[in-house]
Amino acid sequence: MQIHESVVIGAGQGGLSASFHLRRLGVEHVVLDANTRPGGAWQHRWDSLSMDDVHGVADLPDAPAPGGSGDRANEVIAEWFDEYEVTHELPVLRPVLVDRVRDEDGLLVVRAGERSWTTRTLVNATGTWTRPFVPAYPGQRDFAGEQWHTVAYPGAEHFRGKRVLVVGGGASAVQFIGEIAMIAHVIWVTRREPVWNDGEFSGREAIELVQDRVRTGRPPASVVSVTGLALRPQEMPAARTGVYDRRRPMFERIERDGVRWADGSFERVGAILWATGFRPAVRHLAPLGLRSPEGGIALLPGSTDVQTSVTSAVDPRVQLVGYGPSASTIGGNRAGRAAALAVRRHL
């Protein structure tokens, strides 16, 4: 039986960064990726998302990120990842859908159906894309119209001429409204009053607040929930229609032809777009018992850089890249290096 020094799960930005640094440090490892081709979650993003639209893609180690353009991000970044894997000879195996990780006699056994890999350490870089979150509301199953989530967004043209309810207070909701409001009637609802960024709150401060949550074992919150929202030039035409100013609080229930609020008011809609985010894809780690009573996975403090908090407080053999304070492309890169260094120290 082969015992690997490390196994990396996921070949997105964080997984590729971790693999690069493990290889540089001379740590024998394999990368298991669920996709059939390179590109991580980026390959699944909606076609209308161009490189000019993305909120920034960090460089990979020893490889500058593609610049802005009108080209589709799901193609450009997938090609970049593909070239990176080949150039740096990263040991990626695909498609491998990991379903569980167990401790067996002091070693970690990573299983994907009937296949398994035994390892001394683990770097989990599975992100969130495979765990879209849709909140439950009364009457949801009775709705006669369409329901979409960000993960399957069909593009603005699909909604032309329709009455569309956009649910969610994050950056994706703002972007979708910017695309749809010019060709459809849009109603925007959020659970909390949106907080617009006035430029005085730094991303670093936001990441530190997220780190405070994961250090104590609470589920990580999104960075945008503390940084606030901002309108880009692409959203300004929609903003001039007043669609963002007409935001309403969350409805009470869904009915066959629309949604109803607690005060009895009703809006007829033909489509609901749930821009309600994602949850960390860590169910396969459940057998290791990493979750705290608060529901999250507590991480040990990293260096002075808050994005290097990657080591599980319960099991230091396990590193989590892209979880909590490292849940961004630049955070994934820094966390990938931190994870590789932690793996080497453990070995």
GROMACS .gro file of C-alpha atoms in nm:
model
  347
    1MET     CA    1   0.000   0.000   0.000
    2GLN     CA    2   0.137   0.338  -0.103
    3ILE     CA    3   0.136   0.598   0.171
    4HIS     CA    4   0.153   0.950   0.034
    5GLU     CA    5   0.315   1.231   0.226
    6SER     CA    6   0.018   1.451   0.137
    7VAL     CA    7  -0.305   1.450  -0.062
    8VAL     CA    8  -0.459   1.773  -0.195
    9ILE     CA    9  -0.833   1.769  -0.264
   10GLY     CA   10  -0.933   2.023  -0.528
   11ALA     CA   11  -0.743   2.178  -0.820
   12GLY     CA   12  -0.877   2.531  -0.809
   13GLN     CA   13  -0.663   2.834  -0.727
   14GLY     CA   14  -0.585   2.721  -0.372
   15GLY     CA   15  -0.519   2.359  -0.464
   16LEU     CA   16  -0.284   2.452  -0.748
   17SER     CA   17  -0.097   2.692  -0.520
   18ALA     CA   18  -0.064   2.425  -0.252
   19SER     CA   19   0.060   2.169  -0.506
   20PHE     CA   20   0.316   2.413  -0.645
   21HIS     CA   21   0.460   2.481  -0.300
   22LEU     CA   22   0.451   2.114  -0.195
   23ARG     CA   23   0.646   2.027  -0.508
   24ARG     CA   24   0.893   2.310  -0.445
   25LEU     CA   25   0.944   2.184  -0.088
   26GLY     CA   26   1.000   1.829  -0.209
   27VAL     CA   27   0.684   1.689  -0.049
   28GLU     CA   28   0.549   1.388  -0.240
   29HIS     CA   29   0.178   1.430  -0.302
   30VAL     CA   30  -0.116   1.384  -0.537
   31VAL     CA   31  -0.398   1.625  -0.624
   32LEU     CA   32  -0.750   1.483  -0.657
   33ASP     CA   33  -0.995   1.692  -0.859
   34ALA     CA   34  -1.364   1.622  -0.917
   35ASN     CA   35  -1.383   1.797  -1.254
   36THR     CA   36  -1.325   1.627  -1.586
   37ARG     CA   37  -1.088   1.903  -1.700
   38PRO     CA   38  -0.879   2.185  -1.548
   39GLY     CA   39  -1.042   2.510  -1.443
   40GLY     CA   40  -1.173   2.458  -1.092
   41ALA     CA   41  -1.505   2.629  -1.019
   42TRP     CA   42  -1.426   2.899  -1.275
   43GLN     CA   43  -1.511   2.668  -1.565
   44HIS     CA   44  -1.870   2.648  -1.436
   45ARG     CA   45  -1.938   3.019  -1.400
   46TRP     CA   46  -2.198   3.184  -1.620
   47ASP     CA   47  -2.105   3.271  -1.978
   48SER     CA   48  -2.182   3.642  -1.944
   49LEU     CA   49  -1.910   3.683  -1.678
   50SER     CA   50  -1.618   3.837  -1.866
   51MET     CA   51  -1.266   3.899  -1.743
   52ASP     CA   52  -1.364   4.265  -1.709
   53ASP     CA   53  -1.647   4.163  -1.475
   54VAL     CA   54  -1.460   3.944  -1.228
   55HIS     CA   55  -1.370   4.096  -0.892
   56GLY     CA   56  -1.002   4.026  -0.939
   57VAL     CA   57  -0.801   3.711  -0.999
   58ALA     CA   58  -0.472   3.681  -0.814
   59ASP     CA   59  -0.154   3.552  -0.973
   60LEU     CA   60  -0.066   3.189  -0.923
   61PRO     CA   61   0.287   3.125  -0.792
   62ASP     CA   62   0.525   3.193  -1.080
   63ALA     CA   63   0.237   3.271  -1.320
   64PRO     CA   64   0.073   3.614  -1.367
   65ALA     CA   65  -0.306   3.609  -1.391
   66PRO     CA   66  -0.475   3.690  -1.722
   67GLY     CA   67  -0.568   4.056  -1.757
   68GLY     CA   68  -0.905   4.215  -1.810
   69SER     CA   69  -1.086   4.162  -2.139
   70GLY     CA   70  -1.427   4.098  -2.282
   71ASP     CA   71  -1.349   3.726  -2.309
   72ARG     CA   72  -1.545   3.473  -2.105
   73ALA     CA   73  -1.385   3.414  -1.764
   74ASN     CA   74  -1.493   3.049  -1.763
   75GLU     CA   75  -1.278   2.990  -2.072
   76VAL     CA   76  -0.980   3.218  -2.003
   77ILE     CA   77  -0.915   3.099  -1.648
   78ALA     CA   78  -0.973   2.734  -1.732
   79GLU     CA   79  -0.711   2.758  -2.007
   80TRP     CA   80  -0.473   2.935  -1.766
   81PHE     CA   81  -0.515   2.662  -1.504
   82ASP     CA   82  -0.464   2.394  -1.770
   83GLU     CA   83  -0.139   2.549  -1.886
   84TYR     CA   84  -0.025   2.590  -1.526
   85GLU     CA   85  -0.076   2.224  -1.442
   86VAL     CA   86   0.123   2.118  -1.749
   87THR     CA   87   0.402   2.373  -1.710
   88HIS     CA   88   0.467   2.287  -1.345
   89GLU     CA   89   0.399   1.913  -1.388
   90LEU     CA   90   0.150   1.908  -1.103
   91PRO     CA   91   0.030   1.556  -1.012
   92VAL     CA   92  -0.343   1.608  -1.071
   93LEU     CA   93  -0.576   1.310  -1.107
   94ARG     CA   94  -0.929   1.358  -1.244
   95PRO     CA   95  -1.212   1.305  -1.229
   96VAL     CA   96  -1.198   1.198  -0.865
   97LEU     CA   97  -1.499   1.289  -0.650
   98VAL     CA   98  -1.392   1.242  -0.288
   99ASP     CA   99  -1.682   1.134  -0.068
  100ARG     CA  100  -1.515   1.079   0.270
  101VAL     CA  101  -1.189   1.101   0.463
  102ARG     CA  102  -1.129   0.878   0.764
  103ASP     CA  103  -0.858   0.820   1.020
  104GLU     CA  104  -0.745   0.459   1.000
  105ASP     CA  105  -0.465   0.352   1.237
  106GLY     CA  106  -0.316   0.701   1.252
  107LEU     CA  107  -0.323   0.759   0.877
  108LEU     CA  108  -0.576   0.951   0.669
  109VAL     CA  109  -0.762   0.747   0.409
  110VAL     CA  110  -0.923   0.948   0.130
  111ARG     CA  111  -1.200   0.756  -0.046
  112ALA     CA  112  -1.378   0.817  -0.375
  113GLY     CA  113  -1.623   0.534  -0.427
  114GLU     CA  114  -1.417   0.215  -0.440
  115ARG     CA  115  -1.087   0.399  -0.486
  116SER     CA  116  -0.875   0.521  -0.195
  117TRP     CA  117  -0.551   0.706  -0.119
  118THR     CA  118  -0.366   0.678   0.212
  119THR     CA  119  -0.176   0.980   0.333
  120ARG     CA  120   0.002   1.128   0.633
  121THR     CA  121  -0.140   1.478   0.575
  122LEU     CA  122  -0.426   1.640   0.388
  123VAL     CA  123  -0.479   1.976   0.217
  124ASN     CA  124  -0.847   2.043   0.156
  125ALA     CA  125  -0.908   2.300  -0.118
  126THR     CA  126  -1.263   2.222  -0.224
  127GLY     CA  127  -1.405   2.573  -0.206
  128THR     CA  128  -1.780   2.631  -0.205
  129TRP     CA  129  -1.911   2.608  -0.563
  130THR     CA  130  -2.049   2.255  -0.523
  131ARG     CA  131  -2.263   2.358  -0.224
  132PRO     CA  132  -2.507   2.627  -0.341
  133PHE     CA  133  -2.737   2.748  -0.065
  134VAL     CA  134  -3.108   2.816  -0.115
  135PRO     CA  135  -3.308   2.911   0.196
  136ALA     CA  136  -3.642   2.740   0.253
  137TYR     CA  137  -3.965   2.939   0.248
  138PRO     CA  138  -4.329   2.832   0.281
  139GLY     CA  139  -4.488   2.758  -0.056
  140GLN     CA  140  -4.157   2.723  -0.238
  141ARG     CA  141  -4.254   2.396  -0.405
  142ASP     CA  142  -4.584   2.539  -0.526
  143PHE     CA  143  -4.426   2.821  -0.728
  144ALA     CA  144  -4.528   2.784  -1.094
  145GLY     CA  145  -4.243   2.992  -1.234
  146GLU     CA  146  -3.871   2.929  -1.269
  147GLN     CA  147  -3.621   2.915  -0.986
  148TRP     CA  148  -3.250   2.960  -1.050
  149HIS     CA  149  -2.944   2.979  -0.828
  150THR     CA  150  -2.620   3.159  -0.906
  151VAL     CA  151  -2.460   2.821  -0.975
  152ALA     CA  152  -2.687   2.774  -1.279
  153TYR     CA  153  -2.744   3.137  -1.385
  154PRO     CA  154  -2.860   3.116  -1.750
  155GLY     CA  155  -2.763   3.470  -1.850
  156ALA     CA  156  -2.960   3.794  -1.863
  157GLU     CA  157  -3.119   3.729  -2.201
  158HIS     CA  158  -3.310   3.435  -2.056
  159PHE     CA  159  -3.511   3.676  -1.841
  160ARG     CA  160  -3.599   3.929  -2.114
  161GLY     CA  161  -3.949   4.067  -2.063
  162LYS     CA  162  -4.012   3.873  -1.742
  163ARG     CA  163  -4.083   3.981  -1.387
  164VAL     CA  164  -3.779   3.861  -1.193
  165LEU     CA  165  -3.727   3.846  -0.817
  166VAL     CA  166  -3.357   3.863  -0.724
  167VAL     CA  167  -3.292   3.736  -0.371
  168GLY     CA  168  -2.966   3.812  -0.192
  169GLY     CA  169  -2.755   4.096  -0.060
  170GLY     CA  170  -2.415   4.005  -0.202
  171ALA     CA  171  -2.203   4.110  -0.497
  172SER     CA  172  -2.355   3.850  -0.729
  173ALA     CA  173  -2.706   3.985  -0.670
  174VAL     CA  174  -2.588   4.336  -0.749
  175GLN     CA  175  -2.422   4.214  -1.067
  176PHE     CA  176  -2.722   4.011  -1.182
  177ILE     CA  177  -2.951   4.309  -1.129
  178GLY     CA  178  -2.713   4.521  -1.333
  179GLU     CA  179  -2.749   4.277  -1.622
  180ILE     CA  180  -3.119   4.198  -1.599
  181ALA     CA  181  -3.282   4.528  -1.501
  182MET     CA  182  -3.232   4.680  -1.846
  183ILE     CA  183  -3.440   4.409  -2.018
  184ALA     CA  184  -3.679   4.286  -1.747
  185HIS     CA  185  -3.877   4.410  -1.448
  186VAL     CA  186  -3.663   4.333  -1.140
  187ILE     CA  187  -3.764   4.327  -0.774
  188TRP     CA  188  -3.473   4.304  -0.532
  189VAL     CA  189  -3.516   4.158  -0.183
  190THR     CA  190  -3.260   4.109   0.093
  191ARG     CA  191  -3.272   3.974   0.445
  192ARG     CA  192  -3.083   4.275   0.582
  193GLU     CA  193  -3.050   4.634   0.471
  194PRO     CA  194  -2.764   4.644   0.217
  195VAL     CA  195  -2.450   4.819   0.336
  196TRP     CA  196  -2.281   5.013   0.060
  197ASN     CA  197  -1.905   5.054   0.077
  198ASP     CA  198  -1.800   5.415   0.114
  199GLY     CA  199  -1.434   5.325   0.061
  200GLU     CA  200  -1.340   5.358   0.427
  201PHE     CA  201  -1.352   4.989   0.517
  202SER     CA  202  -1.052   4.786   0.401
  203GLY     CA  203  -1.054   4.430   0.276
  204ARG     CA  204  -0.790   4.347   0.536
  205GLU     CA  205  -1.021   4.453   0.819
  206ALA     CA  206  -1.296   4.238   0.671
  207ILE     CA  207  -1.072   3.932   0.649
  208GLU     CA  208  -0.969   3.978   1.011
  209LEU     CA  209  -1.335   3.974   1.114
  210VAL     CA  210  -1.387   3.651   0.920
  211GLN     CA  211  -1.077   3.504   1.085
  212ASP     CA  212  -1.214   3.587   1.429
  213ARG     CA  213  -1.515   3.367   1.348
  214VAL     CA  214  -1.319   3.063   1.232
  215ARG     CA  215  -1.068   3.090   1.516
  216THR     CA  216  -1.352   3.030   1.759
  217GLY     CA  217  -1.511   2.754   1.552
  218ARG     CA  218  -1.804   2.953   1.416
  219PRO     CA  219  -1.907   2.912   1.050
  220PRO     CA  220  -1.726   3.163   0.828
  221ALA     CA  221  -1.920   3.467   0.707
  222SER     CA  222  -1.873   3.615   0.362
  223VAL     CA  223  -1.620   3.897   0.329
  224VAL     CA  224  -1.876   4.116   0.150
  225SER     CA  225  -2.103   4.094   0.453
  226VAL     CA  226  -1.857   4.316   0.636
  227THR     CA  227  -1.694   4.513   0.352
  228GLY     CA  228  -2.021   4.630   0.202
  229LEU     CA  229  -2.134   4.653  -0.160
  230ALA     CA  230  -2.018   4.876  -0.442
  231LEU     CA  231  -2.156   4.957  -0.785
  232ARG     CA  232  -1.920   4.916  -1.078
  233PRO     CA  233  -1.950   5.104  -1.408
  234GLN     CA  234  -2.136   4.802  -1.551
  235GLU     CA  235  -2.415   4.850  -1.295
  236MET     CA  236  -2.460   5.225  -1.333
  237PRO     CA  237  -2.720   5.213  -1.616
  238ALA     CA  238  -2.937   4.988  -1.398
  239ALA     CA  239  -2.874   5.211  -1.094
  240ARG     CA  240  -3.012   5.509  -1.286
  241THR     CA  241  -3.345   5.326  -1.318
  242GLY     CA  242  -3.371   5.322  -0.938
  243VAL     CA  243  -3.385   4.943  -0.910
  244TYR     CA  244  -3.134   4.930  -0.624
  245ASP     CA  245  -3.321   5.201  -0.433
  246ARG     CA  246  -3.646   5.005  -0.453
  247ARG     CA  247  -3.509   4.711  -0.255
  248ARG     CA  248  -3.762   4.538  -0.032
  249PRO     CA  249  -3.719   4.324   0.281
  250MET     CA  250  -3.763   3.949   0.259
  251PHE     CA  251  -4.107   3.819   0.179
  252GLU     CA  252  -4.294   3.586   0.414
  253ARG     CA  253  -4.403   3.315   0.172
  254ILE     CA  254  -4.397   3.205  -0.192
  255GLU     CA  255  -4.723   3.152  -0.377
  256ARG     CA  256  -4.798   3.000  -0.714
  257ASP     CA  257  -4.761   3.325  -0.909
  258GLY     CA  258  -4.538   3.534  -0.686
  259VAL     CA  259  -4.440   3.625  -0.331
  260ARG     CA  260  -4.626   3.775  -0.038
  261TRP     CA  261  -4.497   3.990   0.248
  262ALA     CA  262  -4.607   3.988   0.610
  263ASP     CA  263  -4.810   4.306   0.555
  264GLY     CA  264  -5.017   4.126   0.293
  265SER     CA  265  -4.861   4.297  -0.010
  266PHE     CA  266  -4.797   4.076  -0.314
  267GLU     CA  267  -4.568   4.084  -0.616
  268ARG     CA  268  -4.635   3.870  -0.920
  269VAL     CA  269  -4.313   3.721  -1.058
  270GLY     CA  270  -4.231   3.462  -1.320
  271ALA     CA  271  -3.879   3.380  -1.204
  272ILE     CA  272  -3.685   3.378  -0.880
  273LEU     CA  273  -3.307   3.413  -0.893
  274TRP     CA  274  -3.151   3.297  -0.567
  275ALA     CA  275  -2.820   3.484  -0.531
  276THR     CA  276  -2.796   3.346  -0.180
  277GLY     CA  277  -2.441   3.221  -0.178
  278PHE     CA  278  -2.267   2.897  -0.102
  279ARG     CA  279  -2.149   2.692   0.192
  280PRO     CA  280  -1.802   2.536   0.236
  281ALA     CA  281  -1.779   2.198   0.062
  282VAL     CA  282  -1.643   2.001   0.357
  283ARG     CA  283  -1.896   1.722   0.410
  284HIS     CA  284  -1.639   1.461   0.311
  285LEU     CA  285  -1.436   1.563   0.617
  286ALA     CA  286  -1.721   1.484   0.859
  287PRO     CA  287  -1.576   1.145   0.971
  288LEU     CA  288  -1.275   1.333   1.113
  289GLY     CA  289  -1.493   1.526   1.360
  290LEU     CA  290  -1.339   1.865   1.286
  291ARG     CA  291  -1.650   2.075   1.348
  292SER     CA  292  -1.687   2.265   1.673
  293PRO     CA  293  -2.013   2.286   1.873
  294GLU     CA  294  -2.066   2.625   1.703
  295GLY     CA  295  -2.086   2.451   1.364
  296GLY     CA  296  -1.763   2.565   1.201
  297ILE     CA  297  -1.410   2.427   1.177
  298ALA     CA  298  -1.175   2.607   1.413
  299LEU     CA  299  -0.840   2.704   1.261
  300LEU     CA  300  -0.515   2.776   1.441
  301PRO     CA  301  -0.378   3.131   1.400
  302GLY     CA  302  -0.130   3.163   1.116
  303SER     CA  303   0.145   3.418   1.074
  304THR     CA  304   0.089   3.793   1.085
  305ASP     CA  305  -0.100   3.746   0.757
  306VAL     CA  306  -0.457   3.654   0.854
  307GLN     CA  307  -0.500   3.458   0.531
  308THR     CA  308  -0.248   3.198   0.645
  309SER     CA  309  -0.478   3.049   0.910
  310VAL     CA  310  -0.523   2.705   0.754
  311THR     CA  311  -0.447   2.437   1.015
  312SER     CA  312  -0.734   2.254   1.182
  313ALA     CA  313  -0.728   2.308   1.557
  314VAL     CA  314  -0.867   1.957   1.610
  315ASP     CA  315  -0.638   1.768   1.371
  316PRO     CA  316  -0.316   1.949   1.265
  317ARG     CA  317  -0.264   1.695   0.987
  318VAL     CA  318  -0.546   1.869   0.801
  319GLN     CA  319  -0.502   2.204   0.627
  320LEU     CA  320  -0.801   2.399   0.489
  321VAL     CA  321  -0.728   2.627   0.196
  322GLY     CA  322  -1.003   2.858   0.075
  323TYR     CA  323  -1.197   2.828   0.400
  324GLY     CA  324  -1.276   3.134   0.609
  325PRO     CA  325  -1.013   3.410   0.581
  326SER     CA  326  -0.851   3.252   0.273
  327ALA     CA  327  -1.175   3.232   0.072
  328SER     CA  328  -1.055   3.448  -0.217
  329THR     CA  329  -0.811   3.397  -0.501
  330ILE     CA  330  -0.530   3.591  -0.332
  331GLY     CA  331  -0.618   3.428   0.000
  332GLY     CA  332  -0.610   3.087  -0.163
  333ASN     CA  333  -0.262   3.152  -0.294
  334ARG     CA  334  -0.126   3.263   0.042
  335ALA     CA  335  -0.306   2.979   0.216
  336GLY     CA  336  -0.165   2.730  -0.035
  337ARG     CA  337   0.188   2.827   0.061
  338ALA     CA  338   0.100   2.825   0.432
  339ALA     CA  339  -0.055   2.480   0.398
  340ALA     CA  340   0.250   2.340   0.222
  341LEU     CA  341   0.478   2.476   0.493
  342ALA     CA  342   0.251   2.331   0.764
  343VAL     CA  343   0.255   1.993   0.591
  344ARG     CA  344   0.635   1.992   0.579
  345ARG     CA  345   0.657   2.087   0.947
  346HIS     CA  346   0.420   1.806   1.041
  347LEU     CA  347   0.611   1.551   0.836
   0.00000   0.00000   0.00000
